[in-house]
Every structure is written in structure tokens, then in C-alpha cells.
């Protein structure tokens, strides 16, 4: 019996496969399409997603090919709003613009380098599931051959029309949004900055203009349409929308595709049925406003991979997988709701809706504090799992501004070239034992022994560090491998650890557990899931 079958080799399925390999599991990946999809709806990779991709070894190649958008600019009538991204608490304070087809190719190349060969032209035609391992019938389009296989787990990453979801009687609840979008790639000399994306709203509808990588005259236009809108030649249509909604006159040359699609707002009721799981568009679909779709799916994969690997390696109970739905479904529902609300607000036609938009954009332009929450949410930095069954707190409540269990650890500089993300790329849990500001000798000795003990008892699943403020090692600790110096106190500040506190950070960069005062017995209890089990 093989471990995992991943159905679908789009960005979500490929990233899941890469992450599984990083966590010690080698999946099989099948894809019905015989070649890459050349057309790309998704073009935006958000900061939080880039952080997740850092550990996969592919982000640098994506960044080298893409274009960095550092400003979001909105125009509504005479009102303008410029939202800079450079203050985001991330090592990637920008939105990376890169067509999904290019992202997919780079992910597949990385998967190939790790020994994962995508089997194209292989279709799932039947799936039997129960309480045990799923049985699948796969059809090879090239020669008509069929194979019956059994897998411990199956993950459907096969898009909005998911065959996996259909065979598991999935329930993608929601509605047709009643909005249709035009998407067109074109070339034109436009008087617009290439480090910004632009959203114009008028009484006739919205028009978003996004620069594309490659050359300075490449752009993408996104606009809402109605059935009653006139049908004209594609280049003329793009030119007309640019002029009427953005006030831009230019010679427009079609570059690639021009197409349209209707918006659906749906979220699957269950991400898990037995040992069959759903991720990406197979579990949720929504408006393209905000560039959240592919990003939400990639973060589904990032959340699921380490959990599935621990179960398959016999290091965690199968119930750990239940936290995948508990954590990711609320995120998807929030994205569906927020993008739907934003879309309806932006596309409402007529003088009154436009007047409201003018006032809102003008108001937000003068209040940076109002912009900040919107910005962090759009960049997906504010996603939290505080209500997750995996998030635990023991002892006193955290101080104001401190990280809580369920929060994502922000990627910020600690000292010189060291960043918080540098500590969290090992594909293991990370235990940080903070000595606090005073660092009394008795506390240091106790925490040091706890770090050593954890490193000895959990060498394959936990990296343990004693974090000490200052640039010099405490007496007797100069050669201690578990010692991490915090010269300027940045790491203590990020976590809000003014006094001795323990944080257990998950492999996906979220705080799983916080304990103050530090309690060794509670830590051992928390780590009990790493006891050897029969692989699931």
C-alpha cells in the first residue's frame, strides 16, 4: 500500500507534494491534463505565501521571474488612495506578480528535482472510501490502461470541478455571485508606475490594471461585465474599458488571452471524509478581487503537509488531521465573505454607489491606521488559528502585543542577517525557551537542561533553543549547541517574552503552545504526541 495519492498537479498539488517530501513522505502525483495550462487567471503571490514557499526552495526562482508590486493604488472619481506595502512585517513586503502557468512550471521543476515525476494524462475515474484507506481506479488516457490502487491517504487538489469531491459526495455550498469578469493581457504604453497595481471604479464598473513581468508595456486588465454590455473585438474592448473606466487613451495590442468567467462564492462543508482530503479550489471558490484564490490554496497545502507526514511516519495520531479542516475552513469562509463583499461594493453601478465609493476612498486616504488592518488581511499575514484545537496556553495570559497560541510568527530581522524565518525552516517543531530580560542564573540552568533534554528525546521532531538576551553567552554556555543569543532583544520583543516563557512553534510557522511560567512537566505532556505509533 502506498502512502499518499495527490490528484491534481496545479500549484496546490505540486506544493503539497514538495512539502510532503520535505517532511519525509514521497507521494504519487497524477494529473488529467497532458500539458500545462497556458492561460493564467491567478497572477498574484501574497507576502505570507512567499514566506511559506521559502522553505520549499522555489521562492527565489519565482521572485527572479516575477515583478514586485509595492503599492496598491485606488481611484474613485477624484479621490485617490495609495497603500504602500513596505511596512508589512514580512521578508517579502510586496505582492509578486507572476502568471500561474510560470508558478506551476517552477513548482513542477522543483518537484522533479526532489524525485517527484508528475504522471500526466492519468484520470481518477472511481473512488471507494470508508473508514479505511481509499481504493481508486485510475485511467491512463494515452493507452486506455486502468489500474486499481489502494492508498493510505488521498488528497484532491483537482480544482473547482474536482472529481475527488464528486466521488466523496462533497458539498460545495454557496451561490453564483451574479458577477462576470473580463480578463485580458495586452501591450500598451501607459503612464502608470510599474511597481503598483491600480483599481479604478466608476459608475459603469471597475477596472483593475496590473503590470506583468517581461517588458514595460505588458499589462493585465480585469473588469466586470454585464450581459447587456456591447460585444466588440477583443483589442477594441480592452481599449474601450481603459478609456471609459481609467481615463487612459492608448494603442492597445492584445498579448495572450482575453476571456471571461462568472464568479461563484462557495466553500466545502468538509475538508476531510475518512482518509480523503480536499485542498485549494476543490474546497473553495470566490471572487478574484484581492488576489486570494491560489494563495489560499497554497496555504491549505502548507497547513496539511506537516500533519499528514507526522501521521504517516507514526509520530502522531490520525486525529491530528481533523485540525486541518478546523483551521483552514474558517479561513476560506472568511475569504469568500470578504472578497464577495468587496466585489459587490466595487462593481455596483450607478451614481449613488459611485458617490459612496468616492467618499470611502477619500476617507481611507487620510487614515493610515484604517489602512493597516485591511492591508495585513489582504497580504494574508493576519490569518490566525487561536481557536484551533491545536492551540494551547498554559499559565498566565500573554501581555498586550505578545504572540498567542495560534498566531503566526512574523518574519522580521533579529540580528544582522538572522531572521525569525531562519529558525523555522527545519520542517520540525521549534521550542524556544526565553530566559527573559533579567536572565537569573537559576532560571538559565533550568531552561538549559530542559532544552538539552528536549533535544535528546525528540531529535527528529523538535529543535530546542534557549534564547538569551545579549551578545555574550552566559558563563559555562559558550559551546552550548542549544544556545541562541538575542543580541538586541529583537526575538524577545517579537514574541513578547519579557520574562521566562516557552513557545512551541509548529512547522508551518504558527505558535502551537505558550507556557508561562515555564513548566517542564507541561512541556513533556505537550510533546507526548511524538511517541512512536503505528503509521496511519
Tab-separated table of C-alpha atoms in Angstrom, residues 13-14 31 38 55 71 109 129 143 151 159 170 176 187 208 253 271-272 307 313 344 348 375 377 383 431 464 467 528:
chain	number	residue	atom	x	y	z
A	13	UNK	CA	-0.969	19.811	-5.631
A	14	UNK	CA	2.654	20.451	-6.573
A	31	UNK	CA	-2.890	14.965	-13.416
A	38	UNK	CA	-1.051	28.112	-20.838
A	55	UNK	CA	11.165	26.601	2.808
A	71	UNK	CA	1.866	49.869	-3.883
A	109	UNK	CA	10.668	21.593	-11.782
A	129	UNK	CA	-13.846	5.308	0.565
A	143	UNK	CA	-3.311	3.858	-23.959
A	151	UNK	CA	-3.529	4.451	-0.702
A	159	UNK	CA	-9.762	22.345	-8.896
A	170	UNK	CA	-18.823	16.716	-1.349
A	176	UNK	CA	-23.468	32.251	-8.092
A	187	UNK	CA	0.594	45.623	-24.541
A	208	UNK	CA	-8.054	46.887	-12.431
A	253	UNK	CA	-2.324	45.329	-28.704
A	271	UNK	CA	-12.330	19.114	4.000
A	272	UNK	CA	-11.985	15.545	5.239
A	307	UNK	CA	0.311	16.996	9.789
A	313	UNK	CA	5.591	8.493	9.970
A	344	UNK	CA	-20.274	43.828	-4.710
A	348	UNK	CA	-22.256	48.319	-8.120
A	375	UNK	CA	-3.508	45.544	4.205
A	377	UNK	CA	-5.648	40.872	5.844
A	383	UNK	CA	-4.515	34.620	9.472
A	431	UNK	CA	10.885	25.030	21.011
A	464	UNK	CA	15.105	23.177	21.024
A	467	UNK	CA	17.100	32.151	23.886
A	528	UNK	CA	3.633	13.363	24.088
